[in-house]
Structure formats: C-alpha cells, structure tokens
C-alpha cells in the first residue's frame, strides 16, 4: 500500500514539476535546480517537525498550510474576477504586480509543500526509518519528474499557463497528494466544518428572522429546507468550495473581453480576430479543466481512503439485574487495556446500542459507536486516531472521550475491581437521544 | 512586376496522376484584381489547374504561389487555413446544404472560417440581390438564385481569389448574364481576382484575359481588355 | 479637510468595500473557530458588542447607498447621451467607440436600425438607437438589498432584545412596559393546502379594555414594541400530588411533555422526582389540539425507580402513600417576545433581492439593453460613434460594425 501511495505521489509530483517548468520564465536548468532544492528542503525540513512534535501536531500544521492554500486560491480567484480587465488602469497594475509575485513564489512554495507532504505521508509513522524514506523519496521524485517531463514533452499540445491557472493546477495537485493520507486530507474535515456552519447559520437565521419551527411547516417545504439541515449539505457544500477556484478561474478566463475590432473595415478580418481571441480563451480553459479532474480524483480518494482500519465485531453484553453492564478489564484473551478498540453491543427491546471501550494511553474511555452529528455508521481505529465511517473524519486518540463535533459520544461509567460498570438506563437514553437526532435530523433525509 | 501586385505565380507547374499527365510546365502570372478565363475541352487540365490554385491538390512538379504564399511549402493545416482565408469557390453544381436556408448556408461558410455574423451574412445576400429570399432553402430557389447564394457564400470571407468552375453551366442566357454582371460588380467593390473555367465563348468575353488549354498545356493566351503578364 | 473628506468618500464608495468587509468577517470566523466549536454564535456575539464591527457593517450599507447614487447619475448621463443632448465624449461608457471619416446618412441609418427593431432618435447629424430594457432597476434593487441587509444585520446584532415568556391559556400575560393582557384562547389546527404551513396556531390576547388581538405563527404579530415569536407548544397538566408526610400540593406544571413521547420531571421534596410522559394510544387526538391526555408517571428516588403507573385525564394513581391526580390541563406556548427592528430591514432586503433576481434574469438574457449612436463631429470632419450592450452584445456589435462599414463605403464611393 505504501508503495502505491509512493508511486502516486511521485506521479503527482512529476506533473507538478512539469507545470512549474513549463510556466517559468527563467532558464530551464535554473528552474530545475530551484525546484529540486525546494522539494528537498521541504522533504528534509519535515523531519525535525515529525521528530520533535507529538502525535498529530505536525500533520495538523501541514494541513493548516494546505487549508490556507485553499482559502488563498478562493480569495485570489475571486479577486481576479473582481479586477477583470477593463476595470481601469490601477486594477491592471495590481493584477500584473500580483501575478509577478505569484510567478516568483510558485517554484519555491509548491515544491517545498509537496516535499513536506511526501515525507509526512511516507515517513509519518514512527516505525519506519525516516531518513531512508526521505532519501528514497527525493531520488524517486526526481527520476519520476524527469520521466513525466519527457513524456509530456512528447505531447503535441503545449499548455499555456497564466499565473492564475498555474496556481490553480499546482494547488489542485497538492490537494490531491494530501488526500492520500486521511491525516492530511482536507476534504473530509472541510465538509464537516461546512455542515456545522450551515446548521449553525440556518439555526441562527431562522431564529433571527422569527421563522417558525419545523413542527408548523408542511412536509414538502420542510423536505426542501431539510436538505440544508441534512448531512449531505456538508458534502455538497465542500464540493462547491473545493471546485470554487476552478469555477472562478473559468469565469475569469471566459470574461476576458474580446479585442475591439470596430476599426477593421472588413467583416472577414474582424471575424478572424474575434475567432483567434476565442480560440485563445478556449486554450486557457484546458488547465482549469485538468485541475478539475485532479480535484475530482482527490475527492474520490478522500471519500474512499485506501487505508485499513481496525474494526472488531461488537461483542453482545447483558445487563445485571440491577440494570448495569459490567465488563471486566481483563478476561481470558480479551484485554481492554491493550490500546485497541473493543466494541460491544447491548440490546433492549428494539434498540441495539453499540459502544466501545478504548485505552487512550492515560485512561480508559467508554463511548458510543456514534457521534452527535452523523448517522451512526460507527468508528474504526487507525494510527493514533479513530475514524468516523460516515464523514471520514479522523478523531485523534487524545480527544476520544471528550464530547463535541464528530467525537464519539462519551458514556459515563464507573470502574472498580478491574471491572467497568455502565448504567443501561443512561446508555440506552444516550443512544436514543443521539441517534434520534442524527438519523431524523430535521430534514429526515437519512 | 512588383510581387505585391501579383495574385498567382506558377513556375513549371505540373501534375501527374500515375502515368497520366494532367498539367505540364505551366508558367502563369496573374495580377491582383484580374479576371482570368480558362477555356478548353474536357480533360484539358482546366479543373486540375483550378484545384492546384485553390490548394485542393498538390503539384507533382514546379511551384504555385497564390497571394504571396508558396502552396507547396504549406502543411495540411496551413493549407486548410489558406483555403479558408484566401479562396472563394463557385461550382457549376451549387453544393449548397439542402436543409439549411440561404442565410444559414452563408453563415456556415462564416463558421468554417471563424465565427458567424448574421448581420454580415444578410448584408452579403442583399448585395447579390437575395435579400428577399433569406429564409428559403436551396430547393425553393431557381438556378440563378442558387448561384447567387453561392456567390454570397464565396465572397463572405473576403477571399483574395475567387475560383469559378463553370458557374453558369446550368443557367439560361438571362441568368448567366445576371451572374456575370454580379461578379463584375463585386470584383470592382471588393478587389478580388477571378479565375473562371468555362466552355462558353460568350462567358469568356466577360474576363480580362483568356487562356486556352489542351492536354495539360496552355495553347493560347489572349488579352481581352487587360494586359497579359 | 476637503482632501480627507474626498478620500473618505472614495473609500466609502469603492466597489471593493463589500468584498473586503466580507473577507474580514470570514477571517474573523476562522480565527474564532480555532478557539471554540460554536464559532458562529461567538462571532455573532463578538460583532454585536463591538462598535468597530458595527461601523464596518454600516460602512457597507453606506457603500451600497453611494453606489446607488452613482448608478442613478450614470443612468441619467446615458439617457442624455441617447437623446443626443450630451457630447459623445464619454467613451468609457461604451464597449467600443470609434471616430471614422465617412458620410453619415442619418435617414438611411435610422431606417436600418428601425428595421432591426431598435428605437431610434434622429437629430441633425445624430442618430442613436436603443433596444431592450436596461438592467438599471435590478441593479438598484440589488444595491438596496445590500443596504437593507447590512443595516438590518447591524441593528439586529446590536439592539435585539429577547425575552422568553410562557403564554398559558386562561392566564394573564405580564410583560414589563406593556399593559397586561389575558391569554384568552390558544388553538392549533391543521391547514391542508397551505403553501408552506401544515398547522396554524392562533393565540387570542384580550386587553383590559376588552380589545382582542389575534396572533399566528407567521408572520409574527407585533405586541407593543416587539414581535411575539412562538417557539414551542406545550401542555401544562394541573396536578394534585400527595406526598406521604409532606402533604398535598396542587398547580399547573410548566413542563415540556409535547409532542407526545417527550419526558419531563417534576421535582418533589427530598430526593424524589416524578417523571412524566404523555401516554400515546393509536387514534389518539393531538393532546395540544384537544387539551386532553393521559399520563404515565414514574416515581424515582435518586436513580432508583420506586413505582410507575398510568393516570387518566381527570383520574388518579396511588401507590405507597404517594398519589398523583390529573385534574385538568392547559395549553401553553413558550414564546419569545422579541424587540428587533433589524428583522424588518432583512425581510425587506429579501423581498428586494427576490425582485432583483426575477427582474435581472429575463432582462439580461431575453431583452438586454443595447445601444449605439453615430454623430457628425463637424469640427474634426469625422463621424463619432459608439456601442454598448448589457447582453446579446455580439449581435449589437455586428450591426454597429456593419453600419460603420456602410458609412465608410459611402465615403469611398463619393471619392
């Protein structure tokens, strides 16, 4: 699996370096050296971070960088749209200036980030020998980059880059690389954030605007409004934001004014000039189209991650006559303190409650196999985290046992004589109230 | 003669199809704005010459320059572009698209050239006197009218050279006169050159210069009003 | 001073002010999200209590107003130009403008333009033609939307006052600053076929002078200076509870038992609690609409269940010295009394936005405004011309080019 990730990453790097090579202005050799240096610096620079920071922190930092890049892309492409040509001299000067900075920055920024990403993904787990992996990564990256460059040079089509389209494609390739690790992937957490924001916003809006509760609204209307309260809104909203830079850049390109041909006194010549301008515009849309494909692939990776999770079948437990569930911490083969996820199920009437017990390093936690937001698809355990199957969010082990967000809902329990005791009343109530909210969640979509 | 004043220059131009020689060692210079008529019986090499001038065919010998461009040096793409931008063609069979209206037929030529412009296409049809039949399909037009639509289609992209292969072959005397008059008027306005192939002596009289071909050779080069090169 | 004022006005009327403020708030939201899960609520509180943020919101509203004024001015200038009253030197108003030497036949040009469906204005040496409808109105409405929206948000965030009051049927309603009223009647009925409601709530309030006011669910009605915003429906059972050794207590319990299935607790003396839930039976009438229901009660001591049983409406349940009697029930509505005029602005903004979009789409895509003019500049011996359009610009330009061709051709013929 690591080999597959490595190959895919190398391929993405190859494409990225080709774009940067094709778009640059300085000499080709100099560009190559700058790219190589930046990539190596990023790859090596990630090592001390991985070594010195605990747990997920280096990944969180890197992911923040990538999120900032996404935000920057949305803002920059919006700004480009607002300052489209024909908006006066000052905006033209600013546009040119920003494009100049962008062209200078791109050959350093993107390779460095890509190098850091590659190290984090391939050498992220402490078990591997990091230095070796980085060395192999760097060497492979250059071999593959050269190969891809060679292949692309054989294509009859020479892509034309503007600074904006270069940034678009380069950042899309980075997002795609990040999607290879659930710890770095941006799309899944983005959809969670968007769902949360939409829920909060609608809630606030309805309250501020004195809109009646769903109790009073007829089902057809509520089915429509309910979509915005459902889980799907997170996915669709994130998709919109994910592709917003592509859409905006396409708009920028297609709104570039056609040349003025009023002074040409021959119809055919005028049409030729217009057609040439249209051809040029169409040519500029090729790179955004490629970026859209790359982004679509990254969404696919994020939705169907190529990672295996520890997910044992739940063990059915019974309640004592006093209404408690008692689970010994160690019984035969079963050791609840082995650091692995242990799932249990308890049924009462038609309700089947799933919960898990996990030793988190410092303490044992008991939590529902469901969170307060998503439908109860449950969790699997990955490296240093549990993973919500529904929204693909990674919950770091340190925060399991805390309520909020997509964290598993904690279950109160007592521990004595090496035995955990959970009140069935509390457990069933907690499950019912959680699952009732998340499955019916206003719109009744799912 | 200044090169900018020349529309056609061929040197030792020849075309063979296997063992058959369709055109042999043709040296021809035509001035800009000239009307050259090519006469000869079937198989004399008239259509071969027209195809070579229009970039529809490539010579096996010699060179052909049209509007300052050496056609033998052009790639297929460049040749197609040359045809789109420099050449207008009128055939004896009108070759209009039957399910498009007159206006759409003209706009189709614009589309192949660059982009469509309905106002301009209408203007072109009005200039050939077809302003009242814009929305009629070719089947609803008479032979003369069809040929006039063809002329509008041929001139819409402002070609430097108009090639006409028996444009009046299917028309009666009145219609023939009208078409030729139209060509003369348009040439005066637009300044393009005409190479017209015909059997008909009367039609040939409308041109500035006539060449007579036989067996791939020019056997006569007559001036009618103009000066031969 | 004058320069400072001019700078302030130019900043306030800058078209990038709105996006800049939006981006500022976006960054603020992201920053807040690092510290709390409830980022939006926190942000709203932050803005509501921060004069600078409110000034920013007001600035955007001002910006929209100034834009509106600028729009009206340029619209009037364009109108004058179309009538030939204004010199044609406003090149920036046109997509394409050109001065050519040629001969302008005003009548012939006017004839061609009319035949193409344009409305033509002809004066001595001047032809102007326009077609379609300007986007002026939707643009104005859009500016108005932004202005109202930001004023509304600023007002709402800073001045909103909300007070939760239970409206109990048959009881008096006391809200400070408002003459006391009695909640005379609360009814809930299904309204099949309504375009967005499925049930209608009617609350009748009676004043001391006998005046009656009706309040529904939407739009919320005004009571004095504020809106009555019904939040939750509830039923208050009138319970008589007998506790051994303590005695008998009786009263309406303002607890949340509606909709059926919801459980709530009445705290008794000591460690005792009474858990209540409405008994659901098939074919049962809605307890709120009918005002009648049976209860299921559970007596708990701490977490320990002592006994449970059913209490029918008007009936009694008794066990080990405890007794619960369900004497009667009242409907009540948990209502927010909201003092917020920003809401009015936001409503108006929504209406304006809706109008703007409904006007914009057909005007932009079906009947966009197209304009061109030709004017003889006798000093320079030229024809000055220009064309502009808000849609279908290719056709408009094509006609403009064609007319320019004709003007120039006339000249070459005359030569």
XYZ file of N, CA, C and O in Angstrom, chain A residues 75-170:
384
model
N -9.770 33.138 -2.537
C -9.709 34.599 -2.457
C -9.047 35.187 -3.702
O -9.534 36.171 -4.271
N -7.933 34.578 -4.102
C -7.197 35.117 -5.252
C -8.050 35.045 -6.520
O -8.126 36.002 -7.291
N -8.749 33.905 -6.703
C -9.537 33.798 -7.933
C -10.737 34.745 -7.879
O -11.139 35.300 -8.914
N -11.303 34.950 -6.677
C -12.386 35.933 -6.575
C -11.862 37.326 -6.897
O -12.516 38.104 -7.607
N -10.677 37.634 -6.342
C -10.099 38.957 -6.591
C -9.831 39.139 -8.078
O -10.074 40.211 -8.645
N -9.356 38.062 -8.717
C -9.079 38.146 -10.156
C -10.362 38.431 -10.925
O -10.373 39.189 -11.897
N -11.448 37.831 -10.464
C -12.730 38.050 -11.142
C -13.184 39.499 -10.956
O -13.676 40.137 -11.886
N -12.985 40.002 -9.733
C -13.429 41.373 -9.453
C -12.573 42.407 -10.170
O -13.038 43.500 -10.460
N -11.299 42.050 -10.404
C -10.427 43.032 -11.055
C -10.206 42.668 -12.515
O -9.154 42.921 -13.069
N -11.245 42.044 -13.104
C -11.121 41.600 -14.505
C -10.727 42.776 -15.399
O -11.038 43.920 -15.082
N -10.025 42.493 -16.506
C -9.578 43.561 -17.402
C -10.736 44.478 -17.777
O -11.877 44.062 -17.837
N -10.383 45.712 -18.019
C -11.426 46.676 -18.365
C -11.935 47.377 -17.123
O -12.920 48.092 -17.166
N -11.266 47.138 -15.986
C -11.703 47.769 -14.748
C -10.812 48.964 -14.384
O -10.776 49.388 -13.248
N -10.052 49.431 -15.331
C -9.243 50.606 -15.053
C -7.779 50.270 -14.906
O -7.390 49.115 -14.728
N -6.975 51.336 -14.975
C -5.522 51.172 -15.023
C -4.983 50.617 -13.707
O -4.151 49.719 -13.690
N -5.512 51.142 -12.588
C -4.934 50.762 -11.311
C -5.113 49.260 -11.045
O -4.209 48.596 -10.578
N -6.276 48.771 -11.385
C -6.506 47.347 -11.137
C -5.621 46.503 -12.051
O -5.155 45.434 -11.659
N -5.352 47.008 -13.255
C -4.453 46.278 -14.158
C -3.053 46.221 -13.561
O -2.407 45.161 -13.577
N -2.588 47.360 -13.029
C -1.243 47.393 -12.436
C -1.156 46.399 -11.281
O -0.216 45.614 -11.186
N -2.184 46.410 -10.426
C -2.180 45.494 -9.287
C -2.196 44.042 -9.727
O -1.521 43.196 -9.153
N -2.999 43.792 -10.771
C -3.086 42.415 -11.240
C -1.720 41.938 -11.722
O -1.275 40.846 -11.396
N -1.055 42.813 -12.503
C 0.267 42.446 -13.039
C 1.256 42.224 -11.904
O 2.037 41.277 -11.911
N 1.192 43.119 -10.910
C 2.128 43.022 -9.796
C 1.927 41.704 -9.039
O 2.890 40.984 -8.753
N 0.657 41.393 -8.740
C 0.372 40.158 -8.001
C 0.807 38.950 -8.817
O 1.361 37.984 -8.271
N 0.542 39.003 -10.135
C 0.932 37.882 -10.993
C 2.448 37.703 -10.933
O 2.957 36.578 -10.879
N 3.187 38.818 -10.910
C 4.650 38.755 -10.821
C 5.100 38.077 -9.538
O 5.937 37.167 -9.566
N 4.493 38.481 -8.417
C 4.842 37.843 -7.142
C 4.530 36.356 -7.180
O 5.314 35.530 -6.726
N 3.360 36.053 -7.738
C 2.941 34.651 -7.815
C 3.939 33.828 -8.597
O 4.323 32.736 -8.177
N 4.398 34.387 -9.738
C 5.339 33.638 -10.586
C 6.655 33.402 -9.851
O 7.290 32.367 -10.020
N 7.043 34.387 -9.024
C 8.294 34.220 -8.286
C 8.135 33.181 -7.172
O 9.057 32.439 -6.866
N 6.941 33.177 -6.573
C 6.725 32.359 -5.386
C 6.501 30.882 -5.729
O 6.948 29.994 -5.016
N 5.783 30.660 -6.849
C 5.323 29.305 -7.171
C 6.438 28.259 -7.185
O 6.287 27.195 -6.570
N 7.602 28.513 -7.840
C 8.608 27.450 -7.929
C 9.243 27.102 -6.586
O 9.926 26.094 -6.477
N 9.035 27.936 -5.561
C 9.576 27.618 -4.245
C 8.497 27.016 -3.367
O 8.684 25.958 -2.751
N 7.339 27.672 -3.360
C 6.261 27.283 -2.445
C 5.757 25.861 -2.702
O 5.729 25.015 -1.793
N 5.382 25.600 -3.953
C 4.731 24.323 -4.232
C 5.659 23.126 -4.065
O 5.277 22.147 -3.427
N 6.903 23.164 -4.599
C 7.774 22.001 -4.380
C 8.055 21.776 -2.895
O 8.063 20.638 -2.444
N 8.240 22.868 -2.127
C 8.543 22.699 -0.708
C 7.373 22.027 -0.005
O 7.565 21.055 0.743
N 6.151 22.512 -0.294
C 4.973 21.898 0.333
C 4.837 20.441 -0.092
O 4.522 19.573 0.719
N 5.100 20.204 -1.381
C 4.974 18.835 -1.880
C 6.002 17.924 -1.220
O 5.689 16.787 -0.856
N 7.208 18.420 -1.036
C 8.245 17.629 -0.360
C 7.826 17.302 1.060
O 7.928 16.146 1.505
N 7.306 18.320 1.756
C 6.876 18.107 3.136
C 5.751 17.088 3.194
O 5.739 16.185 4.040
N 4.815 17.207 2.233
C 3.692 16.264 2.172
C 4.185 14.842 1.964
O 3.751 13.905 2.644
N 5.113 14.699 1.028
C 5.618 13.359 0.704
C 6.269 12.738 1.930
O 6.009 11.570 2.265
N 7.078 13.517 2.636
C 7.727 12.984 3.839
C 6.678 12.603 4.871
O 6.747 11.525 5.471
N 5.710 13.497 5.085
C 4.706 13.241 6.114
C 3.924 11.973 5.795
O 3.636 11.166 6.685
N 3.584 11.782 4.509
C 2.756 10.624 4.157
C 3.584 9.336 4.210
O 3.139 8.331 4.756
N 4.794 9.405 3.670
C 5.566 8.155 3.546
C 6.338 7.835 4.812
O 6.580 6.662 5.105
N 6.755 8.870 5.557
C 7.573 8.597 6.743
C 6.835 9.030 7.996
O 7.429 9.286 9.026
N 5.512 9.118 7.901
C 4.726 9.637 9.017
C 4.716 8.737 10.236
O 4.705 9.202 11.359
N 4.732 7.419 10.014
C 4.665 6.540 11.182
C 6.067 6.344 11.757
O 7.032 6.210 11.010
N 6.169 6.355 13.090
C 7.483 6.321 13.722
C 8.235 5.025 13.439
O 9.456 4.967 13.591
N 7.518 3.989 12.986
C 8.167 2.689 12.839
C 9.189 2.682 11.703
O 10.192 1.979 11.761
N 8.921 3.481 10.671
C 9.824 3.417 9.521
C 11.089 4.251 9.764
O 11.078 5.183 10.547
N 12.115 3.896 9.047
C 13.348 4.664 9.160
C 13.203 5.909 8.299
O 13.226 5.856 7.078
N 12.992 7.027 8.950
C 12.576 8.225 8.243
C 13.602 8.726 7.231
O 13.265 9.084 6.113
N 14.852 8.739 7.658
C 15.882 9.320 6.797
C 15.977 8.545 5.481
O 16.069 9.124 4.398
N 15.900 7.222 5.599
C 15.975 6.387 4.399
C 14.808 6.701 3.478
O 14.979 6.892 2.269
N 13.600 6.760 4.091
C 12.415 7.009 3.281
C 12.547 8.347 2.553
O 12.263 8.455 1.362
N 13.029 9.365 3.283
C 13.152 10.684 2.659
C 14.149 10.646 1.511
O 13.891 11.177 0.422
N 15.279 9.974 1.761
C 16.298 9.888 0.710
C 15.723 9.208 -0.532
O 15.850 9.712 -1.662
N 15.048 8.075 -0.293
C 14.470 7.345 -1.431
C 13.416 8.216 -2.122
O 13.344 8.277 -3.348
N 12.603 8.913 -1.297
C 11.553 9.776 -1.856
C 12.144 10.827 -2.782
O 11.678 11.025 -3.912
N 13.173 11.499 -2.271
C 13.763 12.592 -3.051
C 14.306 12.066 -4.382
O 14.028 12.611 -5.454
N 15.028 10.959 -4.307
C 15.629 10.414 -5.533
C 14.531 9.974 -6.511
O 14.550 10.333 -7.697
N 13.533 9.230 -5.972
C 12.451 8.760 -6.841
C 11.713 9.947 -7.464
O 11.374 9.931 -8.647
N 11.489 10.972 -6.626
C 10.763 12.150 -7.109
C 11.441 12.725 -8.344
O 10.783 13.059 -9.329
N 12.776 12.810 -8.315
C 13.460 13.410 -9.466
C 13.450 12.498 -10.672
O 13.294 12.960 -11.796
N 13.567 11.206 -10.412
C 13.517 10.278 -11.549
C 12.152 10.373 -12.223
O 12.050 10.519 -13.447
N 11.101 10.292 -11.397
C 9.750 10.302 -11.973
C 9.463 11.648 -12.638
O 8.870 11.707 -13.719
N 9.918 12.736 -11.977
C 9.680 14.062 -12.555
C 10.302 14.156 -13.939
O 9.684 14.663 -14.881
N 11.519 13.630 -14.068
C 12.189 13.677 -15.377
C 11.421 12.850 -16.394
O 11.247 13.253 -17.545
N 10.950 11.683 -15.953
C 10.231 10.784 -16.860
C 8.936 11.445 -17.348
O 8.632 11.460 -18.548
N 8.191 12.025 -16.381
C 6.930 12.675 -16.739
C 7.192 13.850 -17.686
O 6.481 14.049 -18.667
N 8.275 14.573 -17.382
C 8.631 15.706 -18.219
C 8.886 15.249 -19.654
O 8.411 15.839 -20.624
N 9.619 14.132 -19.744
C 9.947 13.569 -21.055
C 8.663 13.205 -21.803
O 8.497 13.518 -22.989
N 7.761 12.533 -21.087
C 6.511 12.089 -21.725
C 5.664 13.289 -22.154
O 5.115 13.297 -23.253
N 5.581 14.274 -21.268
C 4.740 15.436 -21.584
C 5.313 16.207 -22.762
O 4.577 16.731 -23.599
N 6.641 16.228 -22.854
C 7.262 16.918 -23.977
C 6.958 16.252 -25.306
O 7.113 16.852 -26.363
N 6.547 14.972 -25.231
C 6.214 14.265 -26.473
C 4.805 14.597 -26.953
O 4.441 14.292 -28.079
N 3.995 15.210 -26.064
C 2.626 15.561 -26.466
C 2.662 16.669 -27.518
O 3.533 17.537 -27.473
N 1.719 16.642 -28.453
C 1.717 17.703 -29.464
C 1.268 19.040 -28.864
O 1.563 20.102 -29.392
N 0.521 18.972 -27.743
C -0.066 20.189 -27.192
C 0.852 20.819 -26.143
O 1.344 20.139 -25.253
N 1.117 22.092 -26.278
C 1.888 22.828 -25.266
C 0.911 23.618 -24.407
O 0.243 24.519 -24.923
N 0.779 23.264 -23.155
C -0.186 24.015 -22.340
C 0.265 25.449 -22.125
O 1.475 25.707 -22.025
N -0.704 26.353 -22.115
C -0.362 27.757 -21.859
C -0.826 28.113 -20.459
O -1.973 27.917 -20.099
N 0.095 28.620 -19.665
C -0.233 28.948 -18.288
C -0.313 30.452 -18.104
O 0.496 31.192 -18.661
N -1.287 30.878 -17.311
C -1.193 32.208 -16.727
C -0.829 31.948 -15.267
O -0.899 30.809 -14.805
N -0.462 32.981 -14.537
C -0.105 32.752 -13.135
C -1.271 32.118 -12.393
O -1.097 31.209 -11.578
N -2.470 32.591 -12.725
C -3.646 32.097 -12.027
C -3.886 30.613 -12.299
O -4.097 29.822 -11.380
N -3.793 30.225 -13.574
C -4.060 28.821 -13.885
C -2.929 27.932 -13.357
O -3.166 26.803 -12.951
N -1.715 28.465 -13.330
C -0.594 27.692 -12.761
C -0.857 27.420 -11.280
O -0.732 26.285 -10.813
N -1.249 28.464 -10.546
C -1.548 28.295 -9.118
C -2.671 27.297 -8.932
O -2.650 26.480 -8.027
N -3.663 27.410 -9.811
C -4.826 26.529 -9.695
C -4.412 25.071 -9.837
O -4.731 24.229 -8.988
N -3.683 24.778 -10.902
C -3.326 23.382 -11.146
C -2.347 22.887 -10.081
O -2.478 21.775 -9.558
N -1.376 23.743 -9.728
C -0.379 23.321 -8.750
C -1.038 23.033 -7.406
O -0.769 22.004 -6.776
